[in-house]
Amino acid sequence: MIKEFHEKLINQEITSEKLTEDYFDKIEQKDGEIQAYLSLNKEFALDKARSVDKKIKKGEEIDLLAGIPCAIKDNICVDGLRVTAGSKILENYVSPYDATVIKKLKEEDAVFLGKTNLDEFAMGSSTENSAYQTTKNPHDVSRVSGGSSGGSAAAVAADLCAYALGSDTGGSIRQPSSFCGAVGLKPTYGLVSRYGLIAMASSFDQIGPIAESVEDAAIVLSRIAGGDKNDSTAIKSAETVYENCLTGDIKGLKIGVPKEYFAGVGLDPEVKNIIEDAIKKYEKMGAEIVDIRLPSSEYALATYYIIMPCEVSSNLARFDGIRFGQSIEKEAVINENLILQDIFFKTRAKYLGKEVKRRIMLGTYALSAGYYDQYYKKAQKVRALIRKEFEKAFDKVDVIVGPTAPTPAFKIGEKTQNPLEMYLADIYTVSANIAGLPAISIPCGSARIEGKELPVGLQLMGKWFGEERLLNAAHAFEIY
Ligand code: GLN
């Protein structure tokens, strides 16, 4: 889609201004129902589009992404625009700077249509934890779009943007992509700078693309990847042009199928069949299918749901009613008896949502003296074990496949009363974050439920910084 738009732009068959206006029209028609966007930046976007049109008229060379409208998850900072992270505590907060990924996209003249909905501070699997709205699944509006990047995935699926950025801490790019029928890539930890991403759990967080095709995801990745002096964990230099690695030839590629990913009780039988068919398809394409074992997989979810809240409790301490966002400070001035701690407590009590509070409390508990060894330290040990198992597995295979999520999109409201059930939606995605591996979800079929076709995603995981091979394997499936 990106290349087609690019061709049309440089051949002057369409202007970026028209393309951008068309997207805003579609948003106006459809987003009342889908509710993918939290805010739109019409003037800002059209200004940029017109400036790209001028460049084209002058015969200047433009990048593939120039003039092409995209959507940005609302936990990524864009200078001068509101960034809420889906929380009331940042309701009126305007970012004073650009995230590194935004800076990079701006250098390529990308057009930003608006900011998309997410679970509050990216904590959730359905966008139902957003303080603002629930994003509907474009395939069935009685179902969730997935989360936390549900707004971005739904915007791509409903064609309300050409591509989008999401963030993935435990599956937030891949799971909504699976639910909405989009392609979602979580890059290797350290490939894309996290500077300007509102932190959830810093040792897991990565920004990545959600797109209509693997090629589009590769094009975006090539432009957002690379080391950054503002993020010491972004270590890889940006030399690879990922879209040029998509040959579609996967003969001899070794694909690992972990037994554990198919033994779980929660795996929907129809999803299981679709994934097994996808694996057979790979075999027909010339890949070698290898049975592998990842025995510690069964501890992945528990490990994630210990370490993640610990990091959340630390990262969210900054939202204290003093430095960022909303505050009950004004009330404090009226009531002279309020002390500093009251400002912290009351601001956080009033403006943070239930799930965010739950995780802050869990994390604080797991980090407290006496429990630290029992929970946090132990989880870190299991994390090392999981990572080692992947290292061993990748001695034998090039990529590992399985389902992205155990079920297709579930009904709105179905899991909101039971957080543990909601957490189970992440069972297949958290391992890649625990180990820091790159992983992609691609559409591989659909399940027919209540008369609707609901997309099912296939997850492929690659070696550390093995995005070239991973993307090529995904691309091969798509074009087969
Ligand atoms: N659904 C997972 C969670 O709630 C993942 C979130 C994410 O990747 N941001 O933690």
Coordinates of C-alpha atoms and ligand atoms in Angstrom, one line a residue:
M1 CA 0.0 0.0 0.0
I2 CA 2.8 2.4 0.9
K3 CA 4.7 1.8 -2.4
E4 CA 1.5 2.2 -4.4
F5 CA 0.7 5.5 -2.7
H6 CA 4.3 6.6 -3.3
E7 CA 4.1 5.8 -7.0
K8 CA 0.9 7.7 -7.3
L9 CA 2.3 10.7 -5.5
I10 CA 5.5 11.0 -7.5
N11 CA 3.6 10.4 -10.8
Q12 CA 1.3 13.2 -9.6
E13 CA -1.8 11.1 -10.0
I14 CA -2.8 12.1 -6.5
T15 CA -1.7 14.8 -4.1
S16 CA -0.8 14.2 -0.5
E17 CA -3.3 16.8 0.4
K18 CA -6.1 14.8 -1.3
L19 CA -4.9 11.6 0.2
T20 CA -4.9 13.2 3.6
E21 CA -8.3 14.7 3.2
D22 CA -9.7 11.4 2.0
Y23 CA -8.5 9.8 5.2
F24 CA -10.1 12.5 7.3
D25 CA -13.3 11.9 5.4
K26 CA -13.2 8.2 6.1
I27 CA -12.4 8.9 9.8
E28 CA -15.4 11.2 9.9
Q29 CA -17.7 8.5 8.4
K30 CA -16.5 5.5 10.3
D31 CA -14.7 6.5 13.5
G32 CA -17.8 7.5 15.3
E33 CA -18.5 3.8 15.5
I34 CA -15.0 2.3 15.7
Q35 CA -13.5 4.9 18.0
A36 CA -9.9 4.3 17.1
Y37 CA -8.7 7.9 17.4
L38 CA -8.4 10.0 20.6
S39 CA -7.5 13.1 18.8
L40 CA -7.0 14.4 15.2
N41 CA -4.5 16.9 13.9
K42 CA -6.2 18.1 10.7
E43 CA -4.4 21.4 10.2
F44 CA -1.0 20.0 11.2
A45 CA -1.5 17.1 8.8
L46 CA -2.7 19.1 5.9
D47 CA 0.1 21.6 6.2
K48 CA 2.6 18.8 6.1
A49 CA 0.8 17.2 3.1
R50 CA 0.9 20.5 1.2
S51 CA 4.6 20.9 1.8
V52 CA 5.2 17.4 0.4
D53 CA 3.1 18.3 -2.6
K54 CA 5.3 21.3 -3.2
K55 CA 8.4 19.2 -3.0
I56 CA 7.0 16.8 -5.6
K57 CA 6.0 19.7 -7.9
K58 CA 9.6 21.0 -7.7
G59 CA 10.8 17.6 -8.7
E60 CA 12.6 17.0 -5.4
E61 CA 13.2 13.4 -4.4
I62 CA 11.0 12.2 -1.6
D63 CA 11.1 9.2 0.8
L64 CA 8.7 6.3 0.5
L65 CA 6.8 7.5 3.6
A66 CA 6.7 11.2 2.5
G67 CA 3.1 12.5 2.3
I68 CA 1.6 9.2 3.4
P69 CA -0.9 9.6 6.3
C70 CA -0.3 7.5 9.5
A71 CA -1.6 7.2 13.0
I72 CA 0.3 7.3 16.2
K73 CA -0.5 5.5 19.5
D74 CA -1.3 8.1 22.1
N75 CA 1.6 7.1 24.4
I76 CA 4.2 8.4 21.9
C77 CA 5.1 12.0 22.2
V78 CA 4.6 14.4 19.3
D79 CA 5.8 18.0 20.0
G80 CA 2.9 20.3 20.5
L81 CA 0.2 17.6 20.5
R82 CA -1.7 16.2 23.4
V83 CA -0.5 12.9 24.7
T84 CA -2.8 11.2 27.1
A85 CA -1.5 7.6 27.3
G86 CA -5.2 6.8 27.6
S87 CA -5.3 8.2 31.1
K88 CA -7.2 11.0 32.8
I89 CA -4.0 12.0 34.6
L90 CA -2.6 13.3 31.3
E91 CA -5.9 14.6 29.9
N92 CA -4.6 18.0 29.1
Y93 CA -0.9 17.2 28.8
V94 CA 0.8 18.6 25.7
S95 CA 4.2 17.0 24.8
P96 CA 7.0 19.5 24.7
Y97 CA 9.2 17.3 22.4
D98 CA 9.2 14.6 19.8
A99 CA 9.8 11.0 20.5
T100 CA 12.9 9.8 18.5
V101 CA 10.6 7.7 16.2
I102 CA 8.5 10.8 15.5
K103 CA 11.6 12.8 14.8
K104 CA 12.7 10.1 12.4
L105 CA 9.3 10.0 10.6
K106 CA 9.2 13.8 10.4
E107 CA 12.6 13.7 8.7
E108 CA 10.9 11.5 6.0
D109 CA 7.9 13.9 5.8
A110 CA 5.4 11.5 7.2
V111 CA 1.9 12.9 7.7
F112 CA 0.4 12.4 11.2
L113 CA -3.4 12.1 11.1
G114 CA -3.9 11.8 14.8
K115 CA -3.3 9.9 18.0
T116 CA -5.0 6.5 18.7
N117 CA -6.7 4.9 21.6
L118 CA -5.0 2.5 24.0
D119 CA -5.6 0.9 27.4
E120 CA -4.5 3.3 30.1
F121 CA -0.7 3.5 30.1
A122 CA -0.8 0.5 27.7
M123 CA -2.0 -1.8 30.4
G124 CA -4.6 -4.1 29.0
S125 CA -5.5 -6.4 26.1
S126 CA -8.8 -4.8 24.8
T127 CA -8.6 -1.0 25.1
E128 CA -11.4 -1.3 27.7
N129 CA -9.0 0.1 30.2
S130 CA -8.8 3.4 28.3
A131 CA -10.1 6.2 30.4
Y132 CA -11.8 7.6 27.2
Q133 CA -13.4 5.0 25.0
T134 CA -13.4 1.4 23.9
T135 CA -12.2 0.8 20.3
K136 CA -14.4 -1.6 18.4
N137 CA -13.2 -4.4 16.2
P138 CA -13.9 -3.4 12.6
H139 CA -14.8 -7.0 11.8
D140 CA -17.5 -7.1 14.5
V141 CA -18.2 -4.0 16.5
S142 CA -19.6 -6.0 19.4
R143 CA -16.0 -7.3 19.9
V144 CA -12.8 -5.7 21.2
S145 CA -10.0 -4.5 18.9
G146 CA -7.5 -6.1 21.3
G147 CA -4.9 -4.1 23.2
S148 CA -3.3 -2.1 24.2
S149 CA -2.6 -0.7 20.7
G150 CA -6.2 -1.4 19.8
G151 CA -6.7 2.1 18.3
S152 CA -3.8 1.7 16.0
A153 CA -4.7 -1.8 14.9
A154 CA -8.4 -0.9 14.3
A155 CA -7.4 2.3 12.4
V156 CA -5.2 0.2 10.0
A157 CA -7.9 -2.5 9.6
A158 CA -10.7 0.0 9.0
D159 CA -8.5 1.9 6.5
L160 CA -8.5 5.0 8.7
C161 CA -4.7 5.4 8.1
A162 CA -2.1 3.9 5.8
Y163 CA -0.1 2.5 8.7
A164 CA 0.3 3.1 12.4
L165 CA 2.8 3.0 15.3
G166 CA 2.1 1.0 18.4
S167 CA 4.0 -0.1 21.4
D168 CA 4.5 -3.6 22.7
T169 CA 5.4 -4.5 26.3
G170 CA 3.7 -7.9 26.4
G171 CA 1.9 -8.2 23.1
S172 CA 0.3 -4.9 22.6
I173 CA 1.2 -4.6 18.9
R174 CA 0.7 -8.3 18.0
Q175 CA -2.4 -9.2 19.8
P176 CA -4.6 -6.3 18.5
S177 CA -3.1 -6.9 15.0
S178 CA -4.2 -10.5 15.3
F179 CA -7.7 -9.5 16.4
C180 CA -8.1 -6.9 13.7
G181 CA -6.4 -8.8 10.8
A182 CA -3.4 -6.5 10.5
V183 CA 0.4 -7.1 10.4
G184 CA 2.1 -6.1 13.7
L185 CA 5.8 -6.2 14.4
K186 CA 7.5 -5.9 17.8
P187 CA 11.1 -5.3 17.0
T188 CA 14.1 -6.8 19.0
Y189 CA 14.5 -5.0 22.3
G190 CA 17.1 -2.3 21.5
L191 CA 16.4 -1.9 17.8
V192 CA 14.0 1.1 18.1
S193 CA 14.5 3.9 20.5
R194 CA 12.0 4.2 23.4
Y195 CA 12.8 7.9 23.9
G196 CA 9.5 9.7 24.0
L197 CA 7.4 6.6 24.6
I198 CA 5.6 7.0 27.9
A199 CA 7.2 4.1 29.8
M200 CA 5.2 1.2 31.0
A201 CA 7.8 -1.5 31.8
S202 CA 11.1 -0.3 30.4
S203 CA 12.9 -3.6 30.1
F204 CA 10.0 -4.9 27.8
D205 CA 8.7 -1.8 25.9
Q206 CA 9.4 -1.5 22.2
I207 CA 7.7 0.7 19.5
G208 CA 6.8 -1.0 16.2
P209 CA 4.7 -0.7 13.1
I210 CA 1.1 -1.9 12.5
A211 CA 0.4 -2.1 8.8
E212 CA -1.6 -3.7 6.1
S213 CA 1.3 -5.8 4.8
V214 CA 4.6 -7.2 5.8
E215 CA 6.3 -5.0 3.2
D216 CA 4.7 -1.9 4.7
A217 CA 5.8 -2.9 8.2
A218 CA 9.4 -3.4 6.8
I219 CA 9.3 0.0 5.2
V220 CA 8.3 1.7 8.5
L221 CA 10.8 -0.3 10.5
S222 CA 13.7 0.7 8.3
R223 CA 12.9 4.3 9.1
I224 CA 12.3 4.1 12.8
A225 CA 15.1 1.7 13.7
G226 CA 18.5 2.7 15.0
G227 CA 20.7 3.7 17.9
D228 CA 19.9 6.8 19.9
K229 CA 21.9 8.8 22.3
N230 CA 18.7 9.5 24.3
D231 CA 18.1 5.8 24.8
S232 CA 21.1 3.8 25.9
T233 CA 19.3 0.5 25.2
A234 CA 18.8 1.4 21.5
I235 CA 22.1 -0.1 20.4
K236 CA 21.8 -1.1 16.8
S237 CA 22.9 1.2 14.1
A238 CA 20.3 1.8 11.4
E239 CA 21.8 0.4 8.2
T240 CA 19.4 -2.3 7.1
V241 CA 16.8 -1.5 4.5
Y242 CA 14.3 -4.2 5.6
E243 CA 12.0 -3.9 2.6
N244 CA 14.9 -4.9 0.4
C245 CA 15.3 -8.2 2.2
L246 CA 11.9 -9.5 1.2
T247 CA 12.7 -12.0 -1.5
G248 CA 9.9 -14.4 -0.5
D249 CA 12.3 -17.3 -0.9
I250 CA 12.3 -19.4 2.2
K251 CA 13.6 -22.7 0.9
G252 CA 15.5 -24.5 3.6
L253 CA 14.3 -22.2 6.3
K254 CA 14.0 -24.0 9.6
I255 CA 10.8 -23.3 11.4
G256 CA 10.5 -24.4 15.0
V257 CA 7.1 -25.5 16.4
P258 CA 7.1 -25.6 20.2
K259 CA 5.0 -28.4 21.5
E260 CA 4.0 -26.3 24.5
Y261 CA 2.2 -23.7 22.3
F262 CA -0.3 -26.3 21.3
A263 CA -0.8 -28.1 24.6
G264 CA -2.4 -25.3 26.5
V265 CA -6.0 -25.7 27.7
G266 CA -7.0 -22.1 26.6
L267 CA -6.2 -22.6 22.9
D268 CA -9.4 -22.3 20.9
P269 CA -9.7 -25.5 18.7
E270 CA -10.5 -23.5 15.6
V271 CA -7.5 -21.2 16.1
K272 CA -5.4 -24.3 16.6
N273 CA -6.6 -25.8 13.3
I274 CA -5.9 -22.5 11.4
I275 CA -2.4 -22.3 12.9
E276 CA -1.7 -25.9 12.0
D277 CA -2.8 -25.3 8.5
A278 CA -0.5 -22.3 8.3
I279 CA 2.4 -24.5 9.4
K280 CA 1.6 -27.0 6.7
K281 CA 1.6 -24.2 4.2
Y282 CA 5.1 -23.3 5.2
E283 CA 6.1 -26.9 4.7
K284 CA 4.7 -26.7 1.1
M285 CA 6.6 -23.6 0.5
G286 CA 9.9 -25.4 1.2
A287 CA 10.5 -24.7 4.8
E288 CA 11.7 -27.4 7.2
I289 CA 9.4 -27.9 10.2
V290 CA 11.2 -28.8 13.4
D291 CA 9.6 -29.9 16.6
I292 CA 11.1 -28.0 19.5
R293 CA 10.6 -27.7 23.2
L294 CA 10.4 -24.6 25.3
P295 CA 9.5 -26.1 28.7
S296 CA 9.7 -22.9 30.7
S297 CA 6.9 -21.3 28.5
E298 CA 4.4 -22.3 31.1
Y299 CA 6.0 -19.8 33.5
A300 CA 6.2 -16.9 31.0
L301 CA 2.9 -15.3 31.9
A302 CA 3.6 -15.5 35.6
T303 CA 7.1 -14.1 35.1
Y304 CA 5.8 -11.2 33.0
Y305 CA 3.0 -10.4 35.5
I306 CA 5.6 -10.1 38.3
I307 CA 8.3 -8.1 36.6
M308 CA 6.1 -5.8 34.5
P309 CA 4.1 -4.4 37.5
C310 CA 7.4 -3.9 39.4
E311 CA 8.6 -1.7 36.6
V312 CA 5.2 -0.1 36.3
S313 CA 5.2 0.9 39.9
S314 CA 8.5 2.6 39.5
N315 CA 7.8 4.2 36.1
L316 CA 4.4 5.6 37.2
A317 CA 5.8 7.2 40.4
R318 CA 6.4 10.3 38.3
F319 CA 2.7 11.0 37.9
D320 CA 2.4 12.6 41.3
G321 CA 0.3 15.7 40.7
I322 CA 3.5 17.8 40.9
R323 CA 5.5 17.3 37.8
F324 CA 3.1 16.0 35.1
G325 CA -0.5 16.3 34.2
Q326 CA -3.5 16.6 36.4
S327 CA -3.3 17.6 40.0
I328 CA -5.5 18.2 42.9
E329 CA -3.0 20.8 43.9
K330 CA -5.5 23.6 43.3
E331 CA -7.8 22.1 45.8
A332 CA -4.8 21.9 48.1
V333 CA -4.3 25.6 48.0
I334 CA -7.9 26.1 49.2
N335 CA -7.4 23.5 52.0
E336 CA -4.3 24.6 53.8
N337 CA -4.2 21.4 55.8
L338 CA -3.2 19.4 52.8
I339 CA 0.4 18.2 52.9
L340 CA 2.6 17.1 50.0
Q341 CA 1.7 13.5 50.5
D342 CA -2.0 14.3 50.3
I343 CA -1.4 15.8 46.8
F344 CA 0.3 12.5 45.7
F345 CA -2.4 10.3 47.2
K346 CA -5.4 12.3 46.2
T347 CA -4.2 13.1 42.7
R348 CA -3.3 9.4 42.0
A349 CA -6.5 8.2 43.6
K350 CA -8.6 10.5 41.5
Y351 CA -7.0 10.3 38.1
L352 CA -5.5 6.8 37.7
G353 CA -7.8 3.9 36.7
K354 CA -8.4 0.6 38.4
E355 CA -6.1 -1.6 36.4
V356 CA -3.2 0.9 36.7
K357 CA -3.7 1.1 40.5
R358 CA -3.9 -2.7 40.7
R359 CA -0.5 -3.0 38.9
I360 CA 1.2 -0.3 41.0
M361 CA 0.1 -2.1 44.1
L362 CA 1.2 -5.5 42.9
G363 CA 4.5 -4.1 41.8
T364 CA 5.1 -2.2 45.0
Y365 CA 4.3 -5.3 47.0
A366 CA 6.6 -7.6 44.9
L367 CA 9.4 -5.2 45.3
S368 CA 9.0 -4.6 49.1
A369 CA 11.6 -5.9 51.6
G370 CA 10.9 -9.5 52.4
Y371 CA 9.0 -10.2 49.2
Y372 CA 11.6 -9.0 46.8
D373 CA 13.6 -12.3 46.8
Q374 CA 10.5 -14.4 46.7
Y375 CA 8.9 -12.6 43.7
Y376 CA 11.0 -10.1 41.8
K377 CA 14.3 -11.8 42.0
K378 CA 12.8 -15.2 41.4
A379 CA 11.0 -13.9 38.3
Q380 CA 14.2 -12.5 37.0
K381 CA 15.8 -15.9 37.4
V382 CA 13.0 -17.5 35.4
R383 CA 13.4 -14.7 32.8
A384 CA 17.0 -15.8 32.4
L385 CA 15.9 -19.4 32.0
I386 CA 13.3 -18.5 29.3
R387 CA 15.9 -16.5 27.4
K388 CA 18.4 -19.4 27.6
E389 CA 15.8 -21.8 26.2
F390 CA 15.3 -19.6 23.3
E391 CA 19.0 -19.4 22.7
K392 CA 19.1 -23.1 22.6
A393 CA 16.1 -23.4 20.3
F394 CA 17.6 -20.8 17.9
D395 CA 20.7 -23.0 17.6
K396 CA 18.4 -25.4 15.7
V397 CA 15.9 -23.2 14.0
D398 CA 15.6 -19.8 12.3
V399 CA 12.2 -18.8 13.3
I400 CA 9.6 -20.1 15.8
V401 CA 5.9 -20.1 15.0
G402 CA 2.6 -20.4 16.9
P403 CA -0.6 -18.6 17.6
T404 CA -0.5 -14.9 18.4
A405 CA -3.5 -15.2 20.8
P406 CA -5.4 -18.2 22.1
T407 CA -8.7 -17.0 20.7
P408 CA -10.1 -14.6 18.1
A409 CA -11.4 -11.2 19.3
F410 CA -13.6 -11.6 22.4
K411 CA -16.8 -9.7 23.2
I412 CA -16.7 -6.2 24.7
G413 CA -17.3 -6.7 28.5
E414 CA -16.5 -10.4 28.4
K415 CA -13.4 -10.3 30.5
T416 CA -13.5 -6.9 32.3
Q417 CA -14.7 -8.5 35.5
N418 CA -11.8 -10.9 35.7
P419 CA -8.3 -9.5 35.3
L420 CA -6.7 -12.9 35.3
E421 CA -8.8 -14.0 32.3
M422 CA -7.8 -10.8 30.5
Y423 CA -4.1 -11.6 31.3
L424 CA -4.5 -15.0 29.6
A425 CA -5.0 -13.2 26.3
D426 CA -1.2 -12.5 26.4
I427 CA -0.1 -16.1 27.0
Y428 CA 1.7 -16.4 23.6
T429 CA 3.0 -12.9 23.2
V430 CA 4.8 -12.2 26.5
S431 CA 7.7 -14.6 25.9
A432 CA 9.2 -12.5 23.1
N433 CA 9.2 -9.5 25.4
I434 CA 10.7 -11.5 28.3
A435 CA 13.5 -12.6 26.0
G436 CA 13.7 -9.4 24.0
L437 CA 13.1 -11.2 20.7
P438 CA 11.5 -9.8 17.6
A439 CA 8.1 -11.1 16.8
I440 CA 5.4 -10.5 14.2
S441 CA 1.8 -11.3 13.9
I442 CA 0.4 -11.8 10.4
P443 CA -3.2 -12.7 9.4
C444 CA -3.4 -16.4 8.5
G445 CA -7.1 -17.1 8.4
S446 CA -10.4 -16.4 10.0
A447 CA -12.8 -18.2 12.4
R448 CA -16.5 -17.9 11.7
I449 CA -18.3 -16.9 14.8
E450 CA -21.9 -15.7 15.1
G451 CA -22.0 -15.1 11.3
K452 CA -18.8 -12.9 11.3
E453 CA -15.4 -13.7 10.0
L454 CA -12.9 -13.0 12.8
P455 CA -9.2 -12.8 11.9
V456 CA -6.7 -15.1 13.4
G457 CA -3.0 -14.2 13.6
L458 CA 0.1 -16.3 13.2
Q459 CA 3.0 -15.3 15.4
L460 CA 6.6 -15.7 14.1
M461 CA 9.5 -15.1 16.4
G462 CA 13.0 -14.5 15.2
K463 CA 16.5 -14.4 16.5
W464 CA 17.8 -11.3 18.3
F465 CA 18.2 -8.6 15.6
G466 CA 17.0 -11.2 13.0
E467 CA 14.3 -9.0 11.6
E468 CA 15.5 -9.5 8.0
R469 CA 14.8 -13.2 8.1
L470 CA 11.7 -12.9 10.2
L471 CA 10.1 -10.3 7.9
N472 CA 11.1 -12.4 4.9
A473 CA 9.4 -15.5 6.4
A474 CA 6.3 -13.5 7.1
H475 CA 6.3 -11.9 3.6
A476 CA 6.7 -15.4 2.0
F477 CA 3.5 -16.5 3.7
E478 CA 1.6 -13.4 2.7
I479 CA 2.5 -13.7 -1.0
Y480 CA 2.2 -17.5 -1.3
Ligands
GLN1 N1 -1.8 -7.0 27.5 C1 -0.5 -6.9 28.1 C2 -0.7 -6.2 29.5 O1 -1.7 -5.9 29.8 C3 0.5 -6.2 27.3 C4 0.4 -4.8 27.3 C5 1.4 -4.1 26.4 O2 2.1 -4.8 25.6 N2 1.6 -2.8 26.5 O3 0.3 -6.0 30.1

